[in-house]
Short mmCIF file of C-alpha atoms in Angstrom, two decimals:
data_model
loop_
_atom_site.label_atom_id
_atom_site.label_comp_id
_atom_site.label_asym_id
_atom_site.label_seq_id
_atom_site.Cartn_x
_atom_site.Cartn_y
_atom_site.Cartn_z
CA MET A 591 111.02 -68.06 -53.47
CA SER A 592 107.98 -67.53 -55.30
CA ASP A 593 107.91 -67.22 -59.00
CA VAL A 594 106.84 -63.95 -60.62
CA VAL A 595 105.27 -64.16 -63.65
CA ALA A 596 105.30 -61.17 -65.96
CA LEU A 597 102.12 -60.94 -67.85
CA ALA A 598 102.32 -59.08 -71.20
CA PRO A 599 99.93 -56.31 -71.24
CA ARG A 600 97.31 -57.58 -73.89
CA ALA A 601 96.60 -55.50 -76.99
CA ALA A 602 93.42 -53.46 -76.95
CA LYS A 603 90.30 -54.64 -79.02
CA LEU A 604 88.41 -52.41 -80.63
CA ASN A 605 84.84 -53.58 -79.44
CA LEU A 606 82.29 -52.22 -81.76
CA GLY A 607 79.46 -54.75 -80.77
CA GLY A 608 77.52 -55.30 -84.04
CA TRP A 609 78.25 -52.21 -85.64
CA TRP A 610 81.03 -53.48 -87.49
CA ILE A 611 78.13 -54.64 -90.19
CA ALA A 612 77.04 -51.53 -90.47
CA PRO A 613 79.90 -49.82 -93.21
CA PRO A 614 79.60 -52.82 -95.56
CA LEU A 615 75.90 -52.93 -95.35
CA ILE A 616 75.63 -49.34 -95.89
CA VAL A 617 77.74 -49.59 -99.21
CA LEU A 618 75.89 -52.42 -100.51
CA ALA A 619 72.49 -50.65 -99.98
CA LEU A 620 73.43 -48.00 -101.69
CA LEU A 621 75.71 -49.46 -104.86
CA PHE A 622 73.45 -52.12 -105.24
CA LEU A 623 70.07 -52.73 -103.11
CA TYR A 624 68.77 -49.18 -103.73
CA PRO A 625 69.33 -48.99 -107.47
CA LEU A 626 67.96 -52.31 -108.19
CA ALA A 627 65.28 -51.02 -105.93
CA LEU A 628 64.69 -48.11 -108.28
CA ILE A 629 64.80 -50.32 -111.09
CA ALA A 630 61.78 -52.65 -109.52
CA ARG A 631 59.81 -49.60 -108.84
CA ALA A 632 60.06 -48.58 -112.46
CA ALA A 633 58.98 -51.62 -113.66
CA LEU A 634 55.94 -52.53 -111.67
CA MET A 635 54.57 -48.70 -111.38
CA ASP A 636 53.32 -46.63 -113.84
CA ASP A 637 53.60 -42.79 -114.13
CA SER A 638 51.09 -41.89 -111.65
CA GLY A 639 53.01 -44.30 -108.96
CA ALA A 640 50.26 -46.61 -108.94
CA LEU A 641 51.18 -50.65 -109.00
CA ASN A 642 50.69 -51.83 -112.69
CA PHE A 643 51.83 -55.45 -113.46
CA ALA A 644 50.26 -55.61 -116.76
CA ALA A 645 52.65 -53.68 -118.80
CA ALA A 646 55.36 -55.60 -116.96
CA PHE A 647 53.64 -58.81 -118.14
CA ASP A 648 52.94 -57.76 -121.53
CA VAL A 649 56.75 -56.98 -122.12
CA LEU A 650 57.55 -60.44 -120.67
CA ASN A 651 54.92 -62.16 -122.80
CA SER A 652 55.86 -60.64 -125.94
CA ARG A 653 57.46 -62.35 -128.77
CA ALA A 654 60.41 -59.66 -128.68
CA PHE A 655 61.36 -60.76 -125.02
CA LEU A 656 61.05 -64.50 -125.61
CA SER A 657 63.08 -64.37 -128.84
CA ALA A 658 65.89 -62.44 -127.01
CA LEU A 659 65.84 -64.67 -124.24
CA LEU A 660 66.28 -67.64 -126.35
CA ASN A 661 68.72 -66.08 -128.24
CA THR A 662 70.78 -65.35 -125.18
CA ALA A 663 70.73 -68.77 -123.81
CA GLU A 664 71.89 -70.22 -127.07
CA ILE A 665 74.44 -67.98 -127.69
CA ALA A 666 75.60 -68.22 -123.78
CA LEU A 667 75.64 -71.79 -123.77
CA ALA A 668 77.57 -72.19 -127.46
CA SER A 669 79.93 -69.57 -126.46
CA THR A 670 80.64 -71.14 -123.14
CA LEU A 671 81.01 -74.78 -124.37
CA GLY A 672 83.53 -73.14 -127.23
CA CYS A 673 85.32 -71.92 -124.27
CA VAL A 674 85.65 -74.81 -122.20
CA VAL A 675 86.57 -77.00 -125.22
CA LEU A 676 89.22 -74.55 -126.52
CA GLY A 677 90.59 -73.26 -123.09
CA LEU A 678 90.90 -77.48 -122.32
CA THR A 679 92.64 -77.95 -125.39
CA LEU A 680 95.36 -75.17 -125.13
CA GLY A 681 95.91 -75.70 -121.56
CA LEU A 682 96.61 -79.43 -122.02
CA ILE A 683 99.13 -78.48 -124.98
CA LEU A 684 100.47 -75.86 -122.88
CA ALA A 685 100.94 -77.71 -119.78
CA PHE A 686 101.68 -81.30 -120.91
CA ALA A 687 103.16 -80.95 -124.35
CA PRO A 688 105.65 -77.87 -123.86
CA PHE A 689 107.16 -76.51 -127.09
CA PRO A 690 109.45 -73.61 -127.54
CA GLY A 691 107.45 -70.41 -126.60
CA ALA A 692 104.55 -71.75 -124.69
CA GLY A 693 105.19 -69.48 -122.04
CA LEU A 694 105.28 -66.41 -124.56
CA VAL A 695 101.75 -67.98 -126.22
CA ALA A 696 100.00 -68.23 -122.66
CA ARG A 697 101.22 -64.66 -122.03
CA ILE A 698 99.69 -63.52 -125.25
CA ILE A 699 96.49 -65.52 -124.56
CA ASP A 700 96.41 -63.62 -121.15
CA THR A 701 96.54 -60.23 -122.81
CA PHE A 702 92.71 -60.91 -124.53
CA ILE A 703 91.52 -60.38 -120.86
CA ALA A 704 92.89 -56.73 -120.93
CA LEU A 705 91.36 -55.77 -123.96
CA PRO A 706 88.15 -54.14 -124.42
CA THR A 707 85.47 -56.31 -126.13
CA PHE A 708 84.90 -54.29 -129.16
CA LEU A 709 88.59 -54.35 -130.04
CA VAL A 710 88.22 -58.05 -130.76
CA THR A 711 85.03 -57.36 -132.87
CA LEU A 712 86.71 -54.41 -134.78
CA ALA A 713 89.37 -56.68 -135.58
CA PHE A 714 87.25 -59.54 -136.96
CA THR A 715 85.31 -56.96 -138.76
CA PHE A 716 88.66 -56.16 -140.72
CA LEU A 717 89.47 -59.92 -141.05
CA TYR A 718 85.89 -61.92 -141.87
CA GLY A 719 83.45 -58.34 -142.73
CA SER A 720 82.03 -58.06 -146.08
CA ALA A 721 85.00 -55.61 -146.94
CA GLY A 722 87.19 -57.53 -144.61
CA ILE A 723 90.80 -58.83 -145.57
CA LEU A 724 89.37 -62.45 -146.27
CA ASN A 725 86.42 -61.26 -148.69
CA GLY A 726 88.70 -59.21 -150.44
CA ALA A 727 90.93 -61.91 -151.24
CA LEU A 728 88.27 -64.47 -152.46
CA THR A 729 86.30 -62.06 -154.36
CA SER A 730 89.43 -60.71 -156.47
CA SER A 731 91.28 -64.45 -156.84
CA LEU A 732 88.06 -66.06 -157.82
CA GLY A 733 86.34 -63.31 -159.46
CA LEU A 734 83.04 -63.14 -157.43
CA ASP A 735 80.40 -60.70 -157.06
CA HIS A 736 79.31 -61.13 -153.68
CA PRO A 737 81.56 -61.49 -150.67
CA PRO A 738 81.34 -65.48 -149.83
CA VAL A 739 82.19 -65.07 -146.33
CA ASP A 740 79.00 -63.78 -144.49
CA PHE A 741 79.14 -65.54 -140.93
CA LEU A 742 80.17 -62.58 -138.78
CA TYR A 743 77.28 -60.75 -139.02
CA THR A 744 75.03 -63.74 -137.78
CA ALA A 745 75.06 -65.75 -134.45
CA TRP A 746 78.03 -67.51 -134.98
CA GLY A 747 79.83 -64.35 -135.45
CA VAL A 748 78.91 -63.64 -131.91
CA ILE A 749 79.76 -66.83 -130.73
CA LEU A 750 83.34 -66.57 -132.19
CA ALA A 751 84.08 -63.43 -130.79
CA GLU A 752 83.01 -64.12 -127.31
CA VAL A 753 85.28 -67.47 -127.48
CA THR A 754 88.14 -65.60 -128.70
CA VAL A 755 87.39 -62.88 -125.71
CA TYR A 756 86.42 -65.49 -123.00
CA THR A 757 88.53 -68.34 -123.49
CA PRO A 758 91.51 -66.95 -121.43
CA PHE A 759 89.19 -66.93 -118.28
CA VAL A 760 88.90 -70.63 -118.91
CA LEU A 761 92.60 -71.38 -119.60
CA ARG A 762 94.00 -69.46 -116.41
CA PRO A 763 92.50 -71.76 -113.73
CA LEU A 764 93.04 -74.83 -116.29
CA LEU A 765 96.78 -74.30 -116.20
CA ALA A 766 96.82 -73.89 -112.12
CA ALA A 767 95.02 -77.03 -111.77
CA PHE A 768 97.37 -78.65 -114.38
CA SER A 769 100.18 -77.74 -112.43
CA LEU A 770 99.47 -79.46 -109.32
CA VAL A 771 98.54 -82.76 -111.24
CA ASP A 772 100.90 -85.18 -109.72
CA ARG A 773 103.14 -85.94 -112.79
CA SER A 774 104.18 -89.66 -111.14
CA GLN A 775 100.58 -90.73 -111.90
CA ILE A 776 100.61 -89.77 -115.40
CA GLU A 777 104.10 -92.02 -115.41
CA VAL A 778 102.76 -94.71 -113.87
CA ALA A 779 99.49 -95.02 -116.35
CA SER A 780 101.81 -94.50 -119.29
CA LEU A 781 104.03 -97.73 -118.28
CA LEU A 782 100.83 -99.48 -117.78
CA GLY A 783 100.21 -98.99 -121.40
CA ALA A 784 97.33 -96.21 -120.94
CA ARG A 785 96.93 -94.23 -123.98
CA PRO A 786 97.05 -90.46 -123.78
CA LEU A 787 93.23 -89.87 -124.51
CA ARG A 788 92.69 -92.40 -121.65
CA ILE A 789 95.38 -90.37 -119.34
CA VAL A 790 93.41 -87.32 -120.10
CA ARG A 791 89.91 -88.99 -119.12
CA GLN A 792 91.10 -90.63 -116.08
CA VAL A 793 93.89 -88.85 -114.67
CA ILE A 794 94.14 -85.41 -115.70
CA LEU A 795 90.14 -84.13 -116.20
CA PRO A 796 89.01 -85.24 -112.77
CA ALA A 797 91.87 -83.51 -111.20
CA ALA A 798 90.87 -80.39 -113.24
CA LEU A 799 87.10 -80.62 -113.27
CA PRO A 800 86.66 -77.70 -110.53
CA ALA A 801 88.83 -75.35 -112.63
CA ILE A 802 86.62 -76.25 -115.44
CA VAL A 803 83.46 -75.79 -113.60
CA ALA A 804 84.78 -72.31 -112.27
CA GLY A 805 85.93 -71.14 -115.42
CA GLY A 806 83.12 -72.47 -117.32
CA SER A 807 80.82 -70.76 -114.98
CA LEU A 808 82.52 -67.50 -115.75
CA CYS A 809 82.28 -67.34 -119.08
CA LEU A 810 78.37 -68.08 -118.71
CA LEU A 811 77.96 -65.15 -116.81
CA LEU A 812 79.89 -63.16 -118.54
CA THR A 813 78.20 -64.07 -121.96
CA VAL A 814 74.66 -63.64 -120.72
CA ASN A 815 75.24 -60.37 -119.77
CA GLU A 816 77.64 -59.41 -123.05
CA PHE A 817 76.31 -56.24 -124.38
CA GLY A 818 79.27 -54.61 -126.58
CA ILE A 819 80.22 -57.50 -128.71
CA VAL A 820 76.36 -58.04 -130.02
CA LEU A 821 76.04 -54.25 -130.40
CA PHE A 822 79.27 -54.00 -132.22
CA ILE A 823 78.97 -56.95 -134.72
CA GLY A 824 74.96 -55.84 -135.45
CA ALA A 825 73.89 -59.07 -136.36
CA LYS A 826 70.77 -59.37 -138.07
CA GLY A 827 68.06 -60.92 -135.95
CA VAL A 828 70.67 -61.43 -133.31
CA ILE A 829 68.93 -59.64 -129.88
CA THR A 830 69.72 -60.52 -126.65
CA LEU A 831 68.53 -59.35 -122.96
CA PRO A 832 71.41 -56.66 -122.85
CA LEU A 833 70.66 -55.52 -126.37
CA LEU A 834 66.80 -55.75 -125.89
CA ILE A 835 67.27 -53.34 -122.73
CA TYR A 836 69.31 -50.70 -124.63
CA SER A 837 66.61 -50.89 -127.39
CA LYS A 838 63.87 -50.20 -124.98
CA ALA A 839 65.31 -47.65 -123.22
CA ILE A 840 67.50 -45.70 -125.56
CA GLN A 841 65.63 -46.27 -129.10
CA GLU A 842 61.80 -46.85 -127.67
CA SER A 843 62.06 -44.72 -124.39
CA ASP A 844 60.29 -47.42 -123.13
CA TYR A 845 61.49 -47.24 -119.59
CA GLN A 846 59.13 -49.91 -118.05
CA GLY A 847 59.74 -52.37 -120.47
CA ALA A 848 63.42 -51.92 -119.75
CA CYS A 849 63.11 -52.26 -116.57
CA ALA A 850 61.05 -54.96 -116.27
CA ILE A 851 63.32 -56.79 -118.65
CA ALA A 852 66.49 -55.60 -116.68
CA ILE A 853 64.95 -57.35 -113.65
CA VAL A 854 64.91 -60.90 -115.31
CA ASN A 855 68.39 -60.22 -116.63
CA VAL A 856 69.44 -59.90 -112.91
CA ALA A 857 67.51 -62.86 -111.57
CA LEU A 858 68.99 -64.68 -114.07
CA SER A 859 72.41 -63.73 -113.58
CA LEU A 860 71.93 -64.34 -109.71
CA ALA A 861 70.58 -67.55 -110.46
CA LEU A 862 73.54 -68.65 -112.44
CA SER A 863 75.81 -67.19 -109.87
CA SER A 864 74.28 -69.23 -107.27
CA LEU A 865 74.64 -72.33 -109.08
CA TYR A 866 78.34 -71.85 -109.69
CA ARG A 867 78.32 -71.38 -105.75
CA PHE A 868 76.91 -74.77 -105.36
CA ALA A 869 78.72 -76.48 -107.65
CA ALA A 870 82.13 -75.10 -106.75
CA ARG A 871 81.19 -76.42 -102.99
CA ARG A 872 80.17 -79.75 -104.03
CA LEU A 873 83.46 -80.16 -106.34
CA GLY A 874 85.92 -78.93 -103.64
CA ALA A 875 86.95 -75.89 -105.94
#
């Protein structure tokens, strides 16, 4: 008797050839490439439509641009370092030194991700501003003529606000990484006489390094492009690239200069994103 093999009909496949890539390319072109091309055109062409590199070079060689670039780098690096240090400290406490209400504290910290940045700066103004609660209490209690606390309207105020806003972006991946750490290794290291700092340095941090790189890189990208905090605080002499673009376009109506600076800002963001992806691949994040 011959064997009868019943073959189930194969599901029909939608064969579009190479056309499947067209929709995402169209969306990418309309939402990103076309606006970027318009910005590049406005940066490199004058009102008559002729190429004019001199105006863009003048803007990029100006003292205002170089100062804004330096301010952006300093504030972003300092804020990112603060986010990593604070996020690492909070993550170690919440993950390895639990206390009653630790979960609630972690959820409250998470809420900062959902808050608009201006809300944090507004709270800082009420707390540390010239007429804020802290200065009011110190002025009345010490009989001072001028408010003694004035760091809020400097670069340090911007850094403190950015650390407050963006630390959860480091804390969340760190807590996820800490949950995967083998606790038996910590117990063995403790039994062998290793002190807590050595355990953190040799056991916990190597396992959490990809999360630190991921969270720190994200914070660096966000702080480089931060606009609302710098604008709302209004720190004297603290002009970053996004704020300079706003000033050129809105206050000075220098759209060509604003577009030239915007191209640099976009290039800087793309370079940081590429660096993050490279580091994540090397570290296995």
